[in-house]
Amino acid sequence: SAVISQKPSRDICQRGTSLTIQCQVDSQVTMMFWYRQQPGQSLTLIATANQGSEATYESGFVIDKFPISRPNLTFSTLTVSNMSPEDSSIYLCSYYQASSYNEQFFGPGTRLTVL
Amino acid sequence: RKEVEQDPGPFNVPEGATVAFNCTYSNSASQSFFWYRQDCRKEPKLLMSVYSSGNEDGRFTAQLNRASQYISLLIRDSKLSDSATYLCVVNPWGLSGNTPLVFGKGTRLSVIA
C-alpha cells in the first residue's frame, strides 16, 4: 500500500479560528476520503474528496464548515472553519487502493482540540 | 436500525484464549466487508477482508453469513498484542472501492497475562 501522511499530527486551537489539515499520499490514488472520529466513537465520513471537482459531503456536513481541496491525485486538504469545542476530534484521511480487494487505508490522523 | 452493529465489549480474556466477535449489517446489498484494528490513539489498520467463503490468516478467521447479514471474527491463542478495538466495516454500495466505508463502533478487546 502507498504511504499516507497527515499534517499537523495534532493542534490546539482557539474557538472561532480555522485549521487546515493536509493529507499526502506517495502515489496517485483515485479516491480520497475525510473522516472524523470523536472521543469514544467510531469513524464518521465527512466527505469524499474528488479530484477536479467539488467534494461530496455526507449528511450533516457542509462545505462552508469543512471546505476540501483535491488539487491532484496525491494530495488533499480539509479545513475546519470557525471552530468550536464540539469540533474537537481526530480527523483522518483515507484513500482507496484500486489494485486490492477495495480496501481503504488511513492516514495517522490529526488530533484537534478546540478551547 | 444502525447500519453496522457490534457488541462494544470490553472483552477481557486471558492469554491463549479464543475469542469471537460478531457484527450485523443492515444493507443486504452490501458486497464487501472488512475487519479493521484500531490501537489506542492510532488510525484504523486493515486486519483482513472478509470473503464470501470465509478466510483465515494465521490465528484470525473471518466468516460471512449473507442470509443473516452477519460477520464474525475469531481470534485463536490470544496474545497480549491483540489488545485493541476491532472495527467491523462494510462497503454498502457494492464491490467498488470508490465509495466510503461504514464503520461499526468497534469491539474492545483486552488480553490479560
PDB file of C-alpha atoms in Angstrom:
ATOM      1  CA  SER A   1       0.000   0.000   0.000  1.00  0.00           C
ATOM      2  CA  ALA A   2       1.029   3.606  -0.520  1.00  0.00           C
ATOM      3  CA  VAL A   3       2.398   5.697   2.313  1.00  0.00           C
ATOM      4  CA  ILE A   4      -0.118   8.257   3.562  1.00  0.00           C
ATOM      5  CA  SER A   5       0.763  11.121   5.867  1.00  0.00           C
ATOM      6  CA  GLN A   6      -1.102  13.959   7.537  1.00  0.00           C
ATOM      7  CA  LYS A   7      -0.036  17.323   8.879  1.00  0.00           C
ATOM      8  CA  PRO A   8      -0.318  18.508  11.561  1.00  0.00           C
ATOM      9  CA  SER A   9      -0.458  15.436  13.767  1.00  0.00           C
ATOM     10  CA  ARG A  10      -2.138  17.448  16.485  1.00  0.00           C
ATOM     11  CA  ASP A  11      -3.124  21.012  17.275  1.00  0.00           C
ATOM     12  CA  ILE A  12      -4.794  23.039  19.968  1.00  0.00           C
ATOM     13  CA  CYS A  13      -6.828  25.912  18.589  1.00  0.00           C
ATOM     14  CA  GLN A  14      -8.925  28.762  19.844  1.00  0.00           C
ATOM     15  CA  ARG A  15     -12.643  28.984  19.268  1.00  0.00           C
ATOM     16  CA  GLY A  16     -13.535  30.846  16.083  1.00  0.00           C
ATOM     17  CA  THR A  17     -10.305  30.114  14.237  1.00  0.00           C
ATOM     18  CA  SER A  18      -9.756  27.731  11.329  1.00  0.00           C
ATOM     19  CA  LEU A  19      -7.315  24.891  10.775  1.00  0.00           C
ATOM     20  CA  THR A  20      -6.265  23.279   7.519  1.00  0.00           C
ATOM     21  CA  ILE A  21      -5.190  19.650   7.600  1.00  0.00           C
ATOM     22  CA  GLN A  22      -3.066  18.262   4.811  1.00  0.00           C
ATOM     23  CA  CYS A  23      -3.079  14.697   3.531  1.00  0.00           C
ATOM     24  CA  GLN A  24      -0.353  13.406   1.234  1.00  0.00           C
ATOM     25  CA  VAL A  25      -0.125  10.010  -0.469  1.00  0.00           C
ATOM     26  CA  ASP A  26       3.131   8.942  -2.056  1.00  0.00           C
ATOM     27  CA  SER A  27       1.450   7.594  -5.191  1.00  0.00           C
ATOM     28  CA  GLN A  28      -1.566   8.554  -7.268  1.00  0.00           C
ATOM     29  CA  VAL A  29      -4.872   7.313  -5.892  1.00  0.00           C
ATOM     30  CA  THR A  30      -8.333   7.544  -7.332  1.00  0.00           C
ATOM     31  CA  MET A  31     -10.370   8.451  -4.315  1.00  0.00           C
ATOM     32  CA  MET A  32      -9.614  10.141  -1.036  1.00  0.00           C
ATOM     33  CA  PHE A  33     -11.957  10.475   1.906  1.00  0.00           C
ATOM     34  CA  TRP A  34     -12.086  12.516   5.094  1.00  0.00           C
ATOM     35  CA  TYR A  35     -13.440  11.021   8.323  1.00  0.00           C
ATOM     36  CA  ARG A  36     -13.962  12.298  11.840  1.00  0.00           C
ATOM     37  CA  GLN A  37     -13.654  10.233  14.979  1.00  0.00           C
ATOM     38  CA  GLN A  38     -14.971  11.874  18.112  1.00  0.00           C
ATOM     39  CA  PRO A  39     -13.825  10.657  21.531  1.00  0.00           C
ATOM     40  CA  GLY A  40     -15.065   7.141  22.222  1.00  0.00           C
ATOM     41  CA  GLN A  41     -16.888   6.938  18.912  1.00  0.00           C
ATOM     42  CA  SER A  42     -16.331   5.222  15.617  1.00  0.00           C
ATOM     43  CA  LEU A  43     -15.472   6.898  12.348  1.00  0.00           C
ATOM     44  CA  THR A  44     -17.936   9.143  10.576  1.00  0.00           C
ATOM     45  CA  LEU A  45     -17.442  10.122   6.963  1.00  0.00           C
ATOM     46  CA  ILE A  46     -17.296  13.860   6.357  1.00  0.00           C
ATOM     47  CA  ALA A  47     -16.835  13.899   2.591  1.00  0.00           C
ATOM     48  CA  THR A  48     -15.309  12.312  -0.463  1.00  0.00           C
ATOM     49  CA  ALA A  49     -12.560  14.421  -1.999  1.00  0.00           C
ATOM     50  CA  ASN A  50     -12.937  14.336  -5.773  1.00  0.00           C
ATOM     51  CA  GLN A  51     -10.030  15.350  -7.954  1.00  0.00           C
ATOM     52  CA  GLY A  52     -11.024  18.123 -10.311  1.00  0.00           C
ATOM     53  CA  SER A  53     -14.472  18.678  -8.878  1.00  0.00           C
ATOM     54  CA  GLU A  54     -16.186  19.662  -5.654  1.00  0.00           C
ATOM     55  CA  ALA A  55     -16.151  17.319  -2.721  1.00  0.00           C
ATOM     56  CA  THR A  56     -19.209  15.217  -1.986  1.00  0.00           C
ATOM     57  CA  TYR A  57     -20.440  15.830   1.549  1.00  0.00           C
ATOM     58  CA  GLU A  58     -22.338  13.488   3.820  1.00  0.00           C
ATOM     59  CA  SER A  59     -25.487  14.473   5.615  1.00  0.00           C
ATOM     60  CA  GLY A  60     -24.717  16.830   8.454  1.00  0.00           C
ATOM     61  CA  PHE A  61     -21.537  18.226   6.927  1.00  0.00           C
ATOM     62  CA  VAL A  62     -21.386  21.328   4.729  1.00  0.00           C
ATOM     63  CA  ILE A  63     -18.776  22.908   2.522  1.00  0.00           C
ATOM     64  CA  ASP A  64     -18.755  26.209   4.407  1.00  0.00           C
ATOM     65  CA  LYS A  65     -17.739  24.453   7.599  1.00  0.00           C
ATOM     66  CA  PHE A  66     -15.433  21.826   6.078  1.00  0.00           C
ATOM     67  CA  PRO A  67     -14.030  23.095   2.773  1.00  0.00           C
ATOM     68  CA  ILE A  68     -11.976  20.455   0.991  1.00  0.00           C
ATOM     69  CA  SER A  69      -9.451  20.721  -1.797  1.00  0.00           C
ATOM     70  CA  ARG A  70      -8.104  17.974  -4.051  1.00  0.00           C
ATOM     71  CA  PRO A  71      -5.732  19.662  -6.491  1.00  0.00           C
ATOM     72  CA  ASN A  72      -4.148  16.431  -7.745  1.00  0.00           C
ATOM     73  CA  LEU A  73      -4.190  12.655  -7.300  1.00  0.00           C
ATOM     74  CA  THR A  74      -1.791  12.606  -4.356  1.00  0.00           C
ATOM     75  CA  PHE A  75      -2.928  15.448  -2.115  1.00  0.00           C
ATOM     76  CA  SER A  76      -5.992  16.784  -0.307  1.00  0.00           C
ATOM     77  CA  THR A  77      -6.744  19.304   2.401  1.00  0.00           C
ATOM     78  CA  LEU A  78      -9.590  19.617   4.870  1.00  0.00           C
ATOM     79  CA  THR A  79     -10.250  22.910   6.618  1.00  0.00           C
ATOM     80  CA  VAL A  80     -12.215  23.042   9.850  1.00  0.00           C
ATOM     81  CA  SER A  81     -13.670  26.544   9.853  1.00  0.00           C
ATOM     82  CA  ASN A  82     -14.894  28.770  12.658  1.00  0.00           C
ATOM     83  CA  MET A  83     -14.087  26.090  15.186  1.00  0.00           C
ATOM     84  CA  SER A  84     -15.974  25.371  18.371  1.00  0.00           C
ATOM     85  CA  PRO A  85     -15.174  22.900  21.160  1.00  0.00           C
ATOM     86  CA  GLU A  86     -17.600  20.431  19.510  1.00  0.00           C
ATOM     87  CA  ASP A  87     -15.121  20.150  16.625  1.00  0.00           C
ATOM     88  CA  SER A  88     -12.543  18.583  18.941  1.00  0.00           C
ATOM     89  CA  SER A  89     -11.917  15.239  17.336  1.00  0.00           C
ATOM     90  CA  ILE A  90      -9.479  13.146  15.355  1.00  0.00           C
ATOM     91  CA  TYR A  91      -9.621  13.841  11.642  1.00  0.00           C
ATOM     92  CA  LEU A  92      -8.482  11.073   9.335  1.00  0.00           C
ATOM     93  CA  CYS A  93      -7.941  10.939   5.622  1.00  0.00           C
ATOM     94  CA  SER A  94      -8.032   7.697   3.696  1.00  0.00           C
ATOM     95  CA  TYR A  95      -7.544   6.504   0.152  1.00  0.00           C
ATOM     96  CA  TYR A  96      -8.861   3.682  -1.932  1.00  0.00           C
ATOM     97  CA  GLN A  97      -6.355   1.181  -3.296  1.00  0.00           C
ATOM     98  CA  ALA A  98      -7.694   0.167  -6.694  1.00  0.00           C
ATOM     99  CA  SER A  99      -5.437  -2.860  -7.047  1.00  0.00           C
ATOM    100  CA  SER A 100      -6.578  -4.713  -3.956  1.00  0.00           C
ATOM    101  CA  TYR A 101      -9.837  -6.006  -2.544  1.00  0.00           C
ATOM    102  CA  ASN A 102     -11.206  -2.489  -2.323  1.00  0.00           C
ATOM    103  CA  GLU A 103      -9.558  -1.808   0.976  1.00  0.00           C
ATOM    104  CA  GLN A 104      -9.170   1.712   2.217  1.00  0.00           C
ATOM    105  CA  PHE A 105      -6.056   2.822   4.039  1.00  0.00           C
ATOM    106  CA  PHE A 106      -5.875   5.561   6.618  1.00  0.00           C
ATOM    107  CA  GLY A 107      -3.501   8.327   7.471  1.00  0.00           C
ATOM    108  CA  PRO A 108      -2.242   8.634  11.044  1.00  0.00           C
ATOM    109  CA  GLY A 109      -4.865  11.237  11.918  1.00  0.00           C
ATOM    110  CA  THR A 110      -4.853  14.799  13.183  1.00  0.00           C
ATOM    111  CA  ARG A 111      -5.889  15.234  16.803  1.00  0.00           C
ATOM    112  CA  LEU A 112      -7.653  18.571  17.165  1.00  0.00           C
ATOM    113  CA  THR A 113      -8.547  20.214  20.449  1.00  0.00           C
ATOM    114  CA  VAL A 114     -10.588  23.410  20.388  1.00  0.00           C
ATOM    115  CA  LEU A 115     -10.586  25.518  23.534  1.00  0.00           C
TER     116      LEU A 115
ATOM    117  CA  ARG B   1     -31.556   0.144  12.763  1.00  0.00           C
ATOM    118  CA  LYS B   2     -27.907   1.122  12.644  1.00  0.00           C
ATOM    119  CA  GLU B   3     -26.045   0.191   9.503  1.00  0.00           C
ATOM    120  CA  VAL B   4     -23.328  -1.783  11.270  1.00  0.00           C
ATOM    121  CA  GLU B   5     -23.761  -3.038  14.817  1.00  0.00           C
ATOM    122  CA  GLN B   6     -21.213  -4.572  17.121  1.00  0.00           C
ATOM    123  CA  ASP B   7     -21.057  -5.519  20.778  1.00  0.00           C
ATOM    124  CA  PRO B   8     -18.829  -2.785  22.248  1.00  0.00           C
ATOM    125  CA  GLY B   9     -17.363  -5.076  24.890  1.00  0.00           C
ATOM    126  CA  PRO B  10     -14.945  -4.862  26.546  1.00  0.00           C
ATOM    127  CA  PHE B  11     -13.911  -8.453  26.188  1.00  0.00           C
ATOM    128  CA  ASN B  12     -11.293  -9.298  28.816  1.00  0.00           C
ATOM    129  CA  VAL B  13      -9.659 -12.629  28.069  1.00  0.00           C
ATOM    130  CA  PRO B  14      -6.534 -14.433  29.312  1.00  0.00           C
ATOM    131  CA  GLU B  15      -3.579 -15.061  27.049  1.00  0.00           C
ATOM    132  CA  GLY B  16      -4.102 -18.139  24.938  1.00  0.00           C
ATOM    133  CA  ALA B  17      -7.877 -17.893  24.934  1.00  0.00           C
ATOM    134  CA  THR B  18     -10.076 -17.991  21.863  1.00  0.00           C
ATOM    135  CA  VAL B  19     -12.405 -15.042  21.428  1.00  0.00           C
ATOM    136  CA  ALA B  20     -15.094 -14.304  18.853  1.00  0.00           C
ATOM    137  CA  PHE B  21     -16.622 -11.000  17.774  1.00  0.00           C
ATOM    138  CA  ASN B  22     -19.848 -10.622  15.878  1.00  0.00           C
ATOM    139  CA  CYS B  23     -21.241  -7.907  13.710  1.00  0.00           C
ATOM    140  CA  THR B  24     -24.508  -7.379  11.844  1.00  0.00           C
ATOM    141  CA  TYR B  25     -25.173  -5.070   8.923  1.00  0.00           C
ATOM    142  CA  SER B  26     -28.449  -3.683   7.650  1.00  0.00           C
ATOM    143  CA  ASN B  27     -27.904  -3.223   3.916  1.00  0.00           C
ATOM    144  CA  SER B  28     -28.482  -6.572   2.230  1.00  0.00           C
ATOM    145  CA  ALA B  29     -26.909  -5.287  -0.999  1.00  0.00           C
ATOM    146  CA  SER B  30     -23.519  -4.816   0.671  1.00  0.00           C
ATOM    147  CA  GLN B  31     -20.780  -6.657  -1.141  1.00  0.00           C
ATOM    148  CA  SER B  32     -17.520  -6.113   0.677  1.00  0.00           C
ATOM    149  CA  PHE B  33     -16.670  -6.493   4.318  1.00  0.00           C
ATOM    150  CA  PHE B  34     -13.629  -5.939   6.452  1.00  0.00           C
ATOM    151  CA  TRP B  35     -12.239  -6.111   9.916  1.00  0.00           C
ATOM    152  CA  TYR B  36     -10.017  -3.230  10.930  1.00  0.00           C
ATOM    153  CA  ARG B  37      -7.976  -2.982  14.086  1.00  0.00           C
ATOM    154  CA  GLN B  38      -7.511   0.293  15.923  1.00  0.00           C
ATOM    155  CA  ASP B  39      -4.982   0.717  18.699  1.00  0.00           C
ATOM    156  CA  CYS B  40      -5.459   3.440  21.268  1.00  0.00           C
ATOM    157  CA  ARG B  41      -4.841   6.878  19.742  1.00  0.00           C
ATOM    158  CA  LYS B  42      -3.894   5.390  16.373  1.00  0.00           C
ATOM    159  CA  GLU B  43      -5.556   5.163  12.988  1.00  0.00           C
ATOM    160  CA  PRO B  44      -7.546   2.090  11.933  1.00  0.00           C
ATOM    161  CA  LYS B  45      -5.495  -0.511  10.125  1.00  0.00           C
ATOM    162  CA  LEU B  46      -6.872  -3.229   7.899  1.00  0.00           C
ATOM    163  CA  LEU B  47      -6.758  -6.581   9.646  1.00  0.00           C
ATOM    164  CA  MET B  48      -8.438  -8.642   6.975  1.00  0.00           C
ATOM    165  CA  SER B  49     -11.039  -8.574   4.264  1.00  0.00           C
ATOM    166  CA  VAL B  50     -13.934 -10.985   4.684  1.00  0.00           C
ATOM    167  CA  TYR B  51     -14.587 -13.247   1.733  1.00  0.00           C
ATOM    168  CA  SER B  52     -17.856 -14.983   0.980  1.00  0.00           C
ATOM    169  CA  SER B  53     -16.410 -18.415   1.671  1.00  0.00           C
ATOM    170  CA  GLY B  54     -14.720 -17.291   4.860  1.00  0.00           C
ATOM    171  CA  ASN B  55     -10.996 -16.843   5.204  1.00  0.00           C
ATOM    172  CA  GLU B  56      -8.193 -17.408   7.620  1.00  0.00           C
ATOM    173  CA  ASP B  57      -4.986 -15.525   8.283  1.00  0.00           C
ATOM    174  CA  GLY B  58      -2.867 -17.183  10.916  1.00  0.00           C
ATOM    175  CA  ARG B  59      -4.731 -17.030  14.198  1.00  0.00           C
ATOM    176  CA  PHE B  60      -7.559 -14.957  12.706  1.00  0.00           C
ATOM    177  CA  THR B  61     -10.618 -16.388  10.965  1.00  0.00           C
ATOM    178  CA  ALA B  62     -13.365 -14.296   9.395  1.00  0.00           C
ATOM    179  CA  GLN B  63     -16.770 -15.599   8.375  1.00  0.00           C
ATOM    180  CA  LEU B  64     -19.630 -14.045   6.430  1.00  0.00           C
ATOM    181  CA  ASN B  65     -23.253 -15.149   6.554  1.00  0.00           C
ATOM    182  CA  ARG B  66     -25.142 -13.222   3.894  1.00  0.00           C
ATOM    183  CA  ALA B  67     -28.512 -14.737   4.723  1.00  0.00           C
ATOM    184  CA  SER B  68     -28.282 -13.467   8.283  1.00  0.00           C
ATOM    185  CA  GLN B  69     -26.267 -10.353   7.358  1.00  0.00           C
ATOM    186  CA  TYR B  70     -23.718 -11.344   9.932  1.00  0.00           C
ATOM    187  CA  ILE B  71     -19.922 -11.196  10.049  1.00  0.00           C
ATOM    188  CA  SER B  72     -17.652 -12.761  12.620  1.00  0.00           C
ATOM    189  CA  LEU B  73     -14.012 -12.641  13.627  1.00  0.00           C
ATOM    190  CA  LEU B  74     -12.391 -15.436  15.607  1.00  0.00           C
ATOM    191  CA  ILE B  75      -9.034 -14.959  17.285  1.00  0.00           C
ATOM    192  CA  ARG B  76      -7.278 -18.095  18.496  1.00  0.00           C
ATOM    193  CA  ASP B  77      -4.425 -18.281  21.005  1.00  0.00           C
ATOM    194  CA  SER B  78      -4.825 -14.628  22.014  1.00  0.00           C
ATOM    195  CA  LYS B  79      -1.673 -12.595  22.569  1.00  0.00           C
ATOM    196  CA  LEU B  80      -1.208  -9.515  24.716  1.00  0.00           C
ATOM    197  CA  SER B  81      -0.523  -7.615  21.489  1.00  0.00           C
ATOM    198  CA  ASP B  82      -4.036  -8.426  20.246  1.00  0.00           C
ATOM    199  CA  SER B  83      -5.435  -5.905  22.741  1.00  0.00           C
ATOM    200  CA  ALA B  84      -7.139  -3.262  20.609  1.00  0.00           C
ATOM    201  CA  THR B  85     -10.511  -2.191  19.283  1.00  0.00           C
ATOM    202  CA  TYR B  86     -11.781  -4.269  16.371  1.00  0.00           C
ATOM    203  CA  LEU B  87     -13.948  -2.429  13.872  1.00  0.00           C
ATOM    204  CA  CYS B  88     -16.438  -4.205  11.658  1.00  0.00           C
ATOM    205  CA  VAL B  89     -16.553  -2.329   8.365  1.00  0.00           C
ATOM    206  CA  VAL B  90     -18.909  -2.612   5.410  1.00  0.00           C
ATOM    207  CA  ASN B  91     -18.913  -1.127   1.949  1.00  0.00           C
ATOM    208  CA  PRO B  92     -22.666  -0.783   1.414  1.00  0.00           C
ATOM    209  CA  TRP B  93     -22.604   0.145  -2.225  1.00  0.00           C
ATOM    210  CA  GLY B  94     -21.088  -2.843  -3.905  1.00  0.00           C
ATOM    211  CA  LEU B  95     -17.688  -4.098  -4.884  1.00  0.00           C
ATOM    212  CA  SER B  96     -16.288  -0.774  -5.996  1.00  0.00           C
ATOM    213  CA  GLY B  97     -13.915   0.696  -3.503  1.00  0.00           C
ATOM    214  CA  ASN B  98     -14.760   4.132  -4.756  1.00  0.00           C
ATOM    215  CA  THR B  99     -17.346   4.530  -2.064  1.00  0.00           C
ATOM    216  CA  PRO B 100     -16.921   5.320   1.573  1.00  0.00           C
ATOM    217  CA  LEU B 101     -16.966   2.647   4.196  1.00  0.00           C
ATOM    218  CA  VAL B 102     -19.444   2.337   7.048  1.00  0.00           C
ATOM    219  CA  PHE B 103     -17.875   1.585  10.391  1.00  0.00           C
ATOM    220  CA  GLY B 104     -19.249  -0.166  13.418  1.00  0.00           C
ATOM    221  CA  LYS B 105     -18.458   1.375  16.770  1.00  0.00           C
ATOM    222  CA  GLY B 106     -15.902  -1.304  17.497  1.00  0.00           C
ATOM    223  CA  THR B 107     -15.416  -4.082  19.995  1.00  0.00           C
ATOM    224  CA  ARG B 108     -12.761  -3.557  22.586  1.00  0.00           C
ATOM    225  CA  LEU B 109     -10.514  -6.493  23.436  1.00  0.00           C
ATOM    226  CA  SER B 110      -8.117  -6.684  26.371  1.00  0.00           C
ATOM    227  CA  VAL B 111      -5.877  -9.730  26.598  1.00  0.00           C
ATOM    228  CA  ILE B 112      -4.614 -10.229  30.117  1.00  0.00           C
ATOM    229  CA  ALA B 113      -1.417 -12.002  31.168  1.00  0.00           C
TER     230      ALA B 113
END
